Structures are given as structure tokens and as C-alpha cells.
Amino acid sequence: MKVLLITSASAPHIGGEEVYLEKLVPALEERGIQVRVLVLSTIKHITSNYTQDSQVSFIYVHNPYTYCGLFERNIISPSLYRKIRREIRTFTPDVVHLHTVFFLKTVLFAAYHIPKVQTFHEVSIILPLYPLFFAEDPNTDYVGELDFKKGKRIGLKYRTLFIDHYLLSDHRISKRITKLFLCPSNYLADVAKKVGLTPTIHLPYFQDADRAEVIHENKSDNEYFLFVGRLETIKGADQLLRAFSLLKKQYEKARLIIAGDGTQSLELKLLSKKLGIDAHVDFLGWVDNSKLSVYYENARGIIIPSIYPEVSPLVAFEAMRYNKPVIAYSVGGLPEIVQQRETGLLVERGDIQGLSDACQQIYTNPTYAQQLGDAGRKYLEKHYTKKEHVDRLIAIYESLCKL
């Protein structure tokens, strides 16, 4: 069987979707599936992170949020259509597996005659306007219903609402052409069903249980908490710093390591200085995924303070892989991964004192922290295995080929 995976890239650093695909390609090939990855990239010079360069092709596209990109996104891009058709004729796939795709209409029509399945990796792919409603109110109940009054409230013009979100909506076409939709969390599957993207299947991510070889530079120096992610407002790193400052008042040796970069980087460094904790917070910048092992291995706990609904963050799986407890806000799909007081501690979103208290429980009780971490490892091995994920995915591909 031949499977063409189509995704997009708009940043030089890889995120959760890219990490998942990098693991998925060899996992499928181990089972005899021929795989090719087609990346629609807004970056002209981008390196491949896949195991073989022959597995991946890059097509440069306009930024979908520029005027030219917006036009091509809403209509059909003839040049992109021809390039995708050329890739399809060369590879002759039996199934096309879509992921986050720029210019979805063009891609769908280019692969019109081939069975298609799409995996959603985040809320905004299903609800493009969700980030705007979330920015206005983090507790928004927006699940796709849109009228002119709601649109005006978030600053959209009537013309934009009518053309982009009614007349030329991607969902109108996707519902007709794509055979099946996959979601890594029940939370996201429910969102997809509410907007009529069905049939929808919950297919969790997988995580290799094997741990990377780690050199313990100082086993006694595991008094730090670890944050891994983009430094953007939605990731909640500012709230983490405020929570850590409360912890730091009571425990002088406590440390925090932040691995990641983003638009909020400078702002967060200034905040740590203002809070008087800059000497105890290490900003590492972006760290290659392959080099994060030592930080996971030696951490007391992993903190995921996202205020935006995380679908199924791979950081949580990495934490369980290294027997580390997770401390997180209870948003999105996180409660499905982190079992409260069994594999980690969940706190209501925005509860900075609660986040600090949870860190205190982990910091002051290493035995309890280890119990949570060990339970997390067992939960990972039971529910997120590569074999089960690939078995189910291949069964889905085979069922599509029979339609």
C-alpha cells in the first residue's frame, strides 16, 4: 500500500505535529507501507527532519495570511494544483492522509479521485475563528455557530464573514470529499462532530517507551521544574513565572528551566527579573527535540500551564516516558492524558496560586512525585503504544481502499 502524507510548514522549528509525523513515517514503513510526505512550506529553504530525503518533497507556497495567500486559499491555486498532481502521478498513492494543510481546497481537488482521511491536530484547524473568540474571552463557548453579530464583536467585516466563512468555507468542501476525520483527543473529536465533520474517530498519538541514553551530570541536582514549548501568551509561561515566584519565596533552592522561544521571550525574561527570580530561571531558547532528554530525565516535574485548549501535547507523553509527574492546567485534552492525583496534578486554568501549590506538592515530596511519574509511565505503556496506533491506522487505510 502507498500512502501520501500531506502537511504544511511555516516555522523553522518543529512542533508537535511534525514530531508525530517524523515518528509515524518509519513506524508505517516497518509494517510494509510505502510512505511519501508532501510539505507545503512558506519557507523557501527548509531542511528535512525525516529519516530519508527521498521520503519528502517540499512545495513552496505563499503565506496563507498575505493578500496573495488569502486569494489562493479561498479559490483554487492553478500552479499548486499542477504541482500536487505531478507528485500524485509520480507516487500513485492508494490513500492520501491530510494533516494541517494550507490551501485545503486546492489539495482536495488535486487528490479528488483518491480516498482521503484527515487528522486534526489543533482546535483552530476545525474552528479558524476560535483564536479570536478565545482572545476576547478565554472561557468562550464558541463551537462554530457564527452570525453577523458575533463576527462583528471580534472585528470581522460582513464581507469577510459572508465570503470566507459561509460561501467559501473549507468545511463545505471537506465534508463532501474527505471520507474520515481523525482526532488525537476526545475533546477535539467532540469539536469536529459539533461542526459536522463526520465520521470522526478518536485516534490518540503514540509514544515510544524507550528512553534515550542520558548522562546524569548531577543526580542530586533535580530540584528544577521543566517547561518545554513556544513562548507565546497562549502557552501560559507568564503565569508559570508568577506561580514559581510564590514557590521560590518558601524554597530557596527551587529552579525553573524554560526550553523554547517565541515572541514573548524578551517579555518573560523581563518579568522574571521584575519578580526577582531571574537568577533561578534558566531560559535555554529553542532546544532540538533530540537534546531534551537530559532535561526531562533530571527534572522534578514537567509543567504545562497552557491557557489555550491543548489537544494532546506531546510534552505530556515525554514526561510519562521519563517517569515524571505532569502539572498542568485542566484544559482541552489534557485531562484525558493526565490522571488527576494518579499520574500528575491538574489545576483550574488561571489559578496561579493553585499552580504554585501543585508545584509545592511535587517539590516537597520526592516520593510522591516518583509515584506519580511511575504511574504515568505505566499509563503510557498501556494506552499510547506505537503498535496499537499503527494497527488502527493501517486498518483505517485498508477500509478506505475498499470504498
mmCIF file with all atom_site columns, C-alpha atoms in Angstrom, residues 146-321:
data_model
loop_
_atom_site.group_PDB
_atom_site.id
_atom_site.type_symbol
_atom_site.label_atom_id
_atom_site.label_alt_id
_atom_site.label_comp_id
_atom_site.label_asym_id
_atom_site.label_entity_id
_atom_site.label_seq_id
_atom_site.pdbx_PDB_ins_code
_atom_site.Cartn_x
_atom_site.Cartn_y
_atom_site.Cartn_z
_atom_site.occupancy
_atom_site.B_iso_or_equiv
_atom_site.pdbx_formal_charge
_atom_site.auth_seq_id
_atom_site.auth_comp_id
_atom_site.auth_asym_id
_atom_site.auth_atom_id
_atom_site.pdbx_PDB_model_num
ATOM 1   C CA . LEU A 1 146 ? -21.419 32.257 13.727 1.00 0.00 ? 146 LEU A CA 1
ATOM 2   C CA . ASP A 1 147 ? -23.726 35.119 12.953 1.00 0.00 ? 147 ASP A CA 1
ATOM 3   C CA . PHE A 1 148 ? -23.066 38.690 11.922 1.00 0.00 ? 148 PHE A CA 1
ATOM 4   C CA . LYS A 1 149 ? -23.412 39.932 15.495 1.00 0.00 ? 149 LYS A CA 1
ATOM 5   C CA . LYS A 1 150 ? -20.741 37.544 16.816 1.00 0.00 ? 150 LYS A CA 1
ATOM 6   C CA . GLY A 1 151 ? -18.499 38.274 13.853 1.00 0.00 ? 151 GLY A CA 1
ATOM 7   C CA . LYS A 1 152 ? -18.706 41.996 14.369 1.00 0.00 ? 152 LYS A CA 1
ATOM 8   C CA . ARG A 1 153 ? -17.855 41.525 18.051 1.00 0.00 ? 153 ARG A CA 1
ATOM 9   C CA . ILE A 1 154 ? -14.464 40.069 17.161 1.00 0.00 ? 154 ILE A CA 1
ATOM 10  C CA . GLY A 1 155 ? -13.787 42.658 14.474 1.00 0.00 ? 155 GLY A CA 1
ATOM 11  C CA . LEU A 1 156 ? -14.762 40.826 11.277 1.00 0.00 ? 156 LEU A CA 1
ATOM 12  C CA . LYS A 1 157 ? -16.384 42.695 8.421  1.00 0.00 ? 157 LYS A CA 1
ATOM 13  C CA . TYR A 1 158 ? -19.654 41.443 6.965  1.00 0.00 ? 158 TYR A CA 1
ATOM 14  C CA . ARG A 1 159 ? -17.960 40.840 3.612  1.00 0.00 ? 159 ARG A CA 1
ATOM 15  C CA . THR A 1 160 ? -15.334 38.631 5.266  1.00 0.00 ? 160 THR A CA 1
ATOM 16  C CA . LEU A 1 161 ? -17.976 36.684 7.148  1.00 0.00 ? 161 LEU A CA 1
ATOM 17  C CA . PHE A 1 162 ? -20.086 36.033 4.081  1.00 0.00 ? 162 PHE A CA 1
ATOM 18  C CA . ILE A 1 163 ? -17.313 35.197 1.619  1.00 0.00 ? 163 ILE A CA 1
ATOM 19  C CA . ASP A 1 164 ? -14.720 33.431 3.810  1.00 0.00 ? 164 ASP A CA 1
ATOM 20  C CA . HIS A 1 165 ? -16.888 31.694 6.381  1.00 0.00 ? 165 HIS A CA 1
ATOM 21  C CA . TYR A 1 166 ? -20.100 30.957 4.520  1.00 0.00 ? 166 TYR A CA 1
ATOM 22  C CA . LEU A 1 167 ? -19.675 30.976 0.757  1.00 0.00 ? 167 LEU A CA 1
ATOM 23  C CA . LEU A 1 168 ? -16.073 29.683 0.528  1.00 0.00 ? 168 LEU A CA 1
ATOM 24  C CA . SER A 1 169 ? -15.751 27.689 3.762  1.00 0.00 ? 169 SER A CA 1
ATOM 25  C CA . ASP A 1 170 ? -13.256 24.799 3.567  1.00 0.00 ? 170 ASP A CA 1
ATOM 26  C CA . HIS A 1 171 ? -15.605 22.679 5.649  1.00 0.00 ? 171 HIS A CA 1
ATOM 27  C CA . ARG A 1 172 ? -18.320 22.767 2.976  1.00 0.00 ? 172 ARG A CA 1
ATOM 28  C CA . ILE A 1 173 ? -15.993 21.027 0.535  1.00 0.00 ? 173 ILE A CA 1
ATOM 29  C CA . SER A 1 174 ? -14.150 18.877 3.069  1.00 0.00 ? 174 SER A CA 1
ATOM 30  C CA . LYS A 1 175 ? -17.368 17.274 4.309  1.00 0.00 ? 175 LYS A CA 1
ATOM 31  C CA . ARG A 1 176 ? -18.137 16.113 0.770  1.00 0.00 ? 176 ARG A CA 1
ATOM 32  C CA . ILE A 1 177 ? -14.686 14.936 -0.314 1.00 0.00 ? 177 ILE A CA 1
ATOM 33  C CA . THR A 1 178 ? -12.838 13.675 2.783  1.00 0.00 ? 178 THR A CA 1
ATOM 34  C CA . LYS A 1 179 ? -14.007 10.233 3.866  1.00 0.00 ? 179 LYS A CA 1
ATOM 35  C CA . LEU A 1 180 ? -12.918 10.245 7.510  1.00 0.00 ? 180 LEU A CA 1
ATOM 36  C CA . PHE A 1 181 ? -11.558 12.574 10.204 1.00 0.00 ? 181 PHE A CA 1
ATOM 37  C CA . LEU A 1 182 ? -9.146  11.563 12.961 1.00 0.00 ? 182 LEU A CA 1
ATOM 38  C CA . CYS A 1 183 ? -8.593  13.383 16.255 1.00 0.00 ? 183 CYS A CA 1
ATOM 39  C CA . PRO A 1 184 ? -5.910  12.661 18.892 1.00 0.00 ? 184 PRO A CA 1
ATOM 40  C CA . SER A 1 185 ? -8.266  13.510 21.779 1.00 0.00 ? 185 SER A CA 1
ATOM 41  C CA . ASN A 1 186 ? -11.933 13.035 22.588 1.00 0.00 ? 186 ASN A CA 1
ATOM 42  C CA . TYR A 1 187 ? -12.086 16.766 23.273 1.00 0.00 ? 187 TYR A CA 1
ATOM 43  C CA . LEU A 1 188 ? -11.161 17.585 19.671 1.00 0.00 ? 188 LEU A CA 1
ATOM 44  C CA . ALA A 1 189 ? -13.353 14.797 18.286 1.00 0.00 ? 189 ALA A CA 1
ATOM 45  C CA . ASP A 1 190 ? -16.348 16.399 20.029 1.00 0.00 ? 190 ASP A CA 1
ATOM 46  C CA . VAL A 1 191 ? -15.485 19.772 18.472 1.00 0.00 ? 191 VAL A CA 1
ATOM 47  C CA . ALA A 1 192 ? -15.281 18.190 14.999 1.00 0.00 ? 192 ALA A CA 1
ATOM 48  C CA . LYS A 1 193 ? -18.643 16.476 15.420 1.00 0.00 ? 193 LYS A CA 1
ATOM 49  C CA . LYS A 1 194 ? -20.306 19.724 16.512 1.00 0.00 ? 194 LYS A CA 1
ATOM 50  C CA . VAL A 1 195 ? -19.427 21.366 13.197 1.00 0.00 ? 195 VAL A CA 1
ATOM 51  C CA . GLY A 1 196 ? -20.487 18.333 11.181 1.00 0.00 ? 196 GLY A CA 1
ATOM 52  C CA . LEU A 1 197 ? -17.057 16.919 10.304 1.00 0.00 ? 197 LEU A CA 1
ATOM 53  C CA . THR A 1 198 ? -18.033 13.260 10.468 1.00 0.00 ? 198 THR A CA 1
ATOM 54  C CA . PRO A 1 199 ? -17.431 10.379 10.632 1.00 0.00 ? 199 PRO A CA 1
ATOM 55  C CA . THR A 1 200 ? -14.855 11.169 13.302 1.00 0.00 ? 200 THR A CA 1
ATOM 56  C CA . ILE A 1 201 ? -12.571 8.691  15.061 1.00 0.00 ? 201 ILE A CA 1
ATOM 57  C CA . HIS A 1 202 ? -10.553 9.252  18.222 1.00 0.00 ? 202 HIS A CA 1
ATOM 58  C CA . LEU A 1 203 ? -7.026  8.021  17.469 1.00 0.00 ? 203 LEU A CA 1
ATOM 59  C CA . PRO A 1 204 ? -4.566  9.041  20.235 1.00 0.00 ? 204 PRO A CA 1
ATOM 60  C CA . TYR A 1 205 ? -0.945  9.830  19.465 1.00 0.00 ? 205 TYR A CA 1
ATOM 61  C CA . PHE A 1 206 ? 1.668   7.239  20.344 1.00 0.00 ? 206 PHE A CA 1
ATOM 62  C CA . GLN A 1 207 ? 4.945   7.491  22.211 1.00 0.00 ? 207 GLN A CA 1
ATOM 63  C CA . ASP A 1 208 ? 7.967   5.229  22.055 1.00 0.00 ? 208 ASP A CA 1
ATOM 64  C CA . ALA A 1 209 ? 8.516   3.815  25.522 1.00 0.00 ? 209 ALA A CA 1
ATOM 65  C CA . ASP A 1 210 ? 12.274  3.528  25.026 1.00 0.00 ? 210 ASP A CA 1
ATOM 66  C CA . ARG A 1 211 ? 14.249  6.255  26.734 1.00 0.00 ? 211 ARG A CA 1
ATOM 67  C CA . ALA A 1 212 ? 17.213  7.994  25.208 1.00 0.00 ? 212 ALA A CA 1
ATOM 68  C CA . GLU A 1 213 ? 20.596  7.364  26.797 1.00 0.00 ? 213 GLU A CA 1
ATOM 69  C CA . VAL A 1 214 ? 21.081  10.092 29.383 1.00 0.00 ? 214 VAL A CA 1
ATOM 70  C CA . ILE A 1 215 ? 24.178  11.141 31.261 1.00 0.00 ? 215 ILE A CA 1
ATOM 71  C CA . HIS A 1 216 ? 23.297  12.140 34.799 1.00 0.00 ? 216 HIS A CA 1
ATOM 72  C CA . GLU A 1 217 ? 25.578  15.105 35.274 1.00 0.00 ? 217 GLU A CA 1
ATOM 73  C CA . ASN A 1 218 ? 24.411  15.625 38.840 1.00 0.00 ? 218 ASN A CA 1
ATOM 74  C CA . LYS A 1 219 ? 21.715  13.316 40.099 1.00 0.00 ? 219 LYS A CA 1
ATOM 75  C CA . SER A 1 220 ? 21.249  15.392 43.260 1.00 0.00 ? 220 SER A CA 1
ATOM 76  C CA . ASP A 1 221 ? 20.542  18.496 41.179 1.00 0.00 ? 221 ASP A CA 1
ATOM 77  C CA . ASN A 1 222 ? 16.990  17.566 40.279 1.00 0.00 ? 222 ASN A CA 1
ATOM 78  C CA . GLU A 1 223 ? 15.352  20.418 42.129 1.00 0.00 ? 223 GLU A CA 1
ATOM 79  C CA . TYR A 1 224 ? 14.144  22.129 38.965 1.00 0.00 ? 224 TYR A CA 1
ATOM 80  C CA . PHE A 1 225 ? 10.845  22.132 37.132 1.00 0.00 ? 225 PHE A CA 1
ATOM 81  C CA . LEU A 1 226 ? 10.796  21.996 33.344 1.00 0.00 ? 226 LEU A CA 1
ATOM 82  C CA . PHE A 1 227 ? 8.693   23.868 30.791 1.00 0.00 ? 227 PHE A CA 1
ATOM 83  C CA . VAL A 1 228 ? 9.006   22.920 27.108 1.00 0.00 ? 228 VAL A CA 1
ATOM 84  C CA . GLY A 1 229 ? 7.144   24.869 24.444 1.00 0.00 ? 229 GLY A CA 1
ATOM 85  C CA . ARG A 1 230 ? 6.723   28.026 22.429 1.00 0.00 ? 230 ARG A CA 1
ATOM 86  C CA . LEU A 1 231 ? 6.951   31.255 24.380 1.00 0.00 ? 231 LEU A CA 1
ATOM 87  C CA . GLU A 1 232 ? 3.594   32.680 23.386 1.00 0.00 ? 232 GLU A CA 1
ATOM 88  C CA . THR A 1 233 ? 0.791   34.088 25.527 1.00 0.00 ? 233 THR A CA 1
ATOM 89  C CA . ILE A 1 234 ? -1.430  31.043 24.989 1.00 0.00 ? 234 ILE A CA 1
ATOM 90  C CA . LYS A 1 235 ? 1.226   28.742 26.493 1.00 0.00 ? 235 LYS A CA 1
ATOM 91  C CA . GLY A 1 236 ? 0.894   30.426 29.895 1.00 0.00 ? 236 GLY A CA 1
ATOM 92  C CA . ALA A 1 237 ? 4.609   30.830 30.647 1.00 0.00 ? 237 ALA A CA 1
ATOM 93  C CA . ASP A 1 238 ? 3.949   34.221 32.265 1.00 0.00 ? 238 ASP A CA 1
ATOM 94  C CA . GLN A 1 239 ? 1.535   32.577 34.713 1.00 0.00 ? 239 GLN A CA 1
ATOM 95  C CA . LEU A 1 240 ? 4.128   29.883 35.349 1.00 0.00 ? 240 LEU A CA 1
ATOM 96  C CA . LEU A 1 241 ? 6.704   32.522 36.315 1.00 0.00 ? 241 LEU A CA 1
ATOM 97  C CA . ARG A 1 242 ? 4.265   34.120 38.757 1.00 0.00 ? 242 ARG A CA 1
ATOM 98  C CA . ALA A 1 243 ? 3.452   30.724 40.273 1.00 0.00 ? 243 ALA A CA 1
ATOM 99  C CA . PHE A 1 244 ? 7.143   29.889 40.545 1.00 0.00 ? 244 PHE A CA 1
ATOM 100 C CA . SER A 1 245 ? 7.840   33.198 42.279 1.00 0.00 ? 245 SER A CA 1
ATOM 101 C CA . LEU A 1 246 ? 5.370   32.163 45.014 1.00 0.00 ? 246 LEU A CA 1
ATOM 102 C CA . LEU A 1 247 ? 7.141   28.816 45.389 1.00 0.00 ? 247 LEU A CA 1
ATOM 103 C CA . LYS A 1 248 ? 10.543  30.490 45.412 1.00 0.00 ? 248 LYS A CA 1
ATOM 104 C CA . LYS A 1 249 ? 9.636   32.562 48.461 1.00 0.00 ? 249 LYS A CA 1
ATOM 105 C CA . GLN A 1 250 ? 9.494   29.372 50.522 1.00 0.00 ? 250 GLN A CA 1
ATOM 106 C CA . TYR A 1 251 ? 12.110  27.180 48.837 1.00 0.00 ? 251 TYR A CA 1
ATOM 107 C CA . GLU A 1 252 ? 15.350  28.932 48.024 1.00 0.00 ? 252 GLU A CA 1
ATOM 108 C CA . LYS A 1 253 ? 16.884  26.067 46.030 1.00 0.00 ? 253 LYS A CA 1
ATOM 109 C CA . ALA A 1 254 ? 13.974  25.637 43.644 1.00 0.00 ? 254 ALA A CA 1
ATOM 110 C CA . ARG A 1 255 ? 14.777  26.271 39.981 1.00 0.00 ? 255 ARG A CA 1
ATOM 111 C CA . LEU A 1 256 ? 12.860  26.527 36.734 1.00 0.00 ? 256 LEU A CA 1
ATOM 112 C CA . ILE A 1 257 ? 14.161  25.666 33.265 1.00 0.00 ? 257 ILE A CA 1
ATOM 113 C CA . ILE A 1 258 ? 12.326  27.031 30.226 1.00 0.00 ? 258 ILE A CA 1
ATOM 114 C CA . ALA A 1 259 ? 13.143  25.375 26.893 1.00 0.00 ? 259 ALA A CA 1
ATOM 115 C CA . GLY A 1 260 ? 11.657  27.187 23.928 1.00 0.00 ? 260 GLY A CA 1
ATOM 116 C CA . ASP A 1 261 ? 11.490  30.520 22.172 1.00 0.00 ? 261 ASP A CA 1
ATOM 117 C CA . GLY A 1 262 ? 8.856   32.780 20.696 1.00 0.00 ? 262 GLY A CA 1
ATOM 118 C CA . THR A 1 263 ? 7.519   36.312 20.540 1.00 0.00 ? 263 THR A CA 1
ATOM 119 C CA . GLN A 1 264 ? 7.146   36.505 24.324 1.00 0.00 ? 264 GLN A CA 1
ATOM 120 C CA . SER A 1 265 ? 10.768  35.574 25.066 1.00 0.00 ? 265 SER A CA 1
ATOM 121 C CA . LEU A 1 266 ? 12.064  39.042 25.985 1.00 0.00 ? 266 LEU A CA 1
ATOM 122 C CA . GLU A 1 267 ? 8.892   39.905 27.880 1.00 0.00 ? 267 GLU A CA 1
ATOM 123 C CA . LEU A 1 268 ? 9.220   36.776 30.009 1.00 0.00 ? 268 LEU A CA 1
ATOM 124 C CA . LYS A 1 269 ? 12.867  37.463 30.819 1.00 0.00 ? 269 LYS A CA 1
ATOM 125 C CA . LEU A 1 270 ? 11.937  40.966 31.957 1.00 0.00 ? 270 LEU A CA 1
ATOM 126 C CA . LEU A 1 271 ? 9.082   39.550 34.033 1.00 0.00 ? 271 LEU A CA 1
ATOM 127 C CA . SER A 1 272 ? 11.378  37.057 35.771 1.00 0.00 ? 272 SER A CA 1
ATOM 128 C CA . LYS A 1 273 ? 13.697  39.940 36.647 1.00 0.00 ? 273 LYS A CA 1
ATOM 129 C CA . LYS A 1 274 ? 10.792  42.040 37.925 1.00 0.00 ? 274 LYS A CA 1
ATOM 130 C CA . LEU A 1 275 ? 9.636   39.141 40.112 1.00 0.00 ? 275 LEU A CA 1
ATOM 131 C CA . GLY A 1 276 ? 13.148  38.733 41.488 1.00 0.00 ? 276 GLY A CA 1
ATOM 132 C CA . ILE A 1 277 ? 13.574  35.162 40.277 1.00 0.00 ? 277 ILE A CA 1
ATOM 133 C CA . ASP A 1 278 ? 15.828  35.715 37.234 1.00 0.00 ? 278 ASP A CA 1
ATOM 134 C CA . ALA A 1 279 ? 18.804  34.081 38.983 1.00 0.00 ? 279 ALA A CA 1
ATOM 135 C CA . HIS A 1 280 ? 16.759  30.906 39.438 1.00 0.00 ? 280 HIS A CA 1
ATOM 136 C CA . VAL A 1 281 ? 15.145  30.696 35.986 1.00 0.00 ? 281 VAL A CA 1
ATOM 137 C CA . ASP A 1 282 ? 17.165  29.401 33.044 1.00 0.00 ? 282 ASP A CA 1
ATOM 138 C CA . PHE A 1 283 ? 15.945  30.394 29.557 1.00 0.00 ? 283 PHE A CA 1
ATOM 139 C CA . LEU A 1 284 ? 17.532  27.877 27.202 1.00 0.00 ? 284 LEU A CA 1
ATOM 140 C CA . GLY A 1 285 ? 15.971  29.132 23.996 1.00 0.00 ? 285 GLY A CA 1
ATOM 141 C CA . TRP A 1 286 ? 14.917  26.600 21.407 1.00 0.00 ? 286 TRP A CA 1
ATOM 142 C CA . VAL A 1 287 ? 16.353  23.133 22.088 1.00 0.00 ? 287 VAL A CA 1
ATOM 143 C CA . ASP A 1 288 ? 16.353  20.383 19.489 1.00 0.00 ? 288 ASP A CA 1
ATOM 144 C CA . ASN A 1 289 ? 13.972  17.591 20.464 1.00 0.00 ? 289 ASN A CA 1
ATOM 145 C CA . SER A 1 290 ? 16.820  15.081 20.388 1.00 0.00 ? 290 SER A CA 1
ATOM 146 C CA . LYS A 1 291 ? 18.710  17.051 23.043 1.00 0.00 ? 291 LYS A CA 1
ATOM 147 C CA . LEU A 1 292 ? 15.873  17.452 25.532 1.00 0.00 ? 292 LEU A CA 1
ATOM 148 C CA . SER A 1 293 ? 16.338  14.026 27.119 1.00 0.00 ? 293 SER A CA 1
ATOM 149 C CA . VAL A 1 294 ? 18.749  15.136 29.847 1.00 0.00 ? 294 VAL A CA 1
ATOM 150 C CA . TYR A 1 295 ? 16.380  17.911 30.913 1.00 0.00 ? 295 TYR A CA 1
ATOM 151 C CA . TYR A 1 296 ? 13.418  15.546 31.165 1.00 0.00 ? 296 TYR A CA 1
ATOM 152 C CA . GLU A 1 297 ? 15.433  12.885 32.979 1.00 0.00 ? 297 GLU A CA 1
ATOM 153 C CA . ASN A 1 298 ? 16.733  15.191 35.695 1.00 0.00 ? 298 ASN A CA 1
ATOM 154 C CA . ALA A 1 299 ? 13.611  17.298 36.281 1.00 0.00 ? 299 ALA A CA 1
ATOM 155 C CA . ARG A 1 300 ? 11.469  17.088 39.407 1.00 0.00 ? 300 ARG A CA 1
ATOM 156 C CA . GLY A 1 301 ? 8.320   17.604 37.335 1.00 0.00 ? 301 GLY A CA 1
ATOM 157 C CA . ILE A 1 302 ? 7.080   18.857 33.947 1.00 0.00 ? 302 ILE A CA 1
ATOM 158 C CA . ILE A 1 303 ? 4.746   21.869 33.876 1.00 0.00 ? 303 ILE A CA 1
ATOM 159 C CA . ILE A 1 304 ? 2.207   22.534 31.099 1.00 0.00 ? 304 ILE A CA 1
ATOM 160 C CA . PRO A 1 305 ? 0.485   25.832 32.037 1.00 0.00 ? 305 PRO A CA 1
ATOM 161 C CA . SER A 1 306 ? -1.272  26.387 28.686 1.00 0.00 ? 306 SER A CA 1
ATOM 162 C CA . ILE A 1 307 ? -4.335  28.582 28.928 1.00 0.00 ? 307 ILE A CA 1
ATOM 163 C CA . TYR A 1 308 ? -5.347  27.679 25.352 1.00 0.00 ? 308 TYR A CA 1
ATOM 164 C CA . PRO A 1 309 ? -7.035  24.270 24.982 1.00 0.00 ? 309 PRO A CA 1
ATOM 165 C CA . GLU A 1 310 ? -4.159  21.911 24.214 1.00 0.00 ? 310 GLU A CA 1
ATOM 166 C CA . VAL A 1 311 ? -5.406  18.973 22.178 1.00 0.00 ? 311 VAL A CA 1
ATOM 167 C CA . SER A 1 312 ? -2.866  16.297 23.088 1.00 0.00 ? 312 SER A CA 1
ATOM 168 C CA . PRO A 1 313 ? 0.523   17.852 23.881 1.00 0.00 ? 313 PRO A CA 1
ATOM 169 C CA . LEU A 1 314 ? 3.481   15.583 23.203 1.00 0.00 ? 314 LEU A CA 1
ATOM 170 C CA . VAL A 1 315 ? 5.297   17.163 26.158 1.00 0.00 ? 315 VAL A CA 1
ATOM 171 C CA . ALA A 1 316 ? 2.936   15.223 28.433 1.00 0.00 ? 316 ALA A CA 1
ATOM 172 C CA . PHE A 1 317 ? 3.874   11.965 26.710 1.00 0.00 ? 317 PHE A CA 1
ATOM 173 C CA . GLU A 1 318 ? 7.572   12.780 27.038 1.00 0.00 ? 318 GLU A CA 1
ATOM 174 C CA . ALA A 1 319 ? 7.059   13.420 30.749 1.00 0.00 ? 319 ALA A CA 1
ATOM 175 C CA . MET A 1 320 ? 5.452   9.997  31.199 1.00 0.00 ? 320 MET A CA 1
ATOM 176 C CA . ARG A 1 321 ? 8.188   8.406  29.112 1.00 0.00 ? 321 ARG A CA 1
#
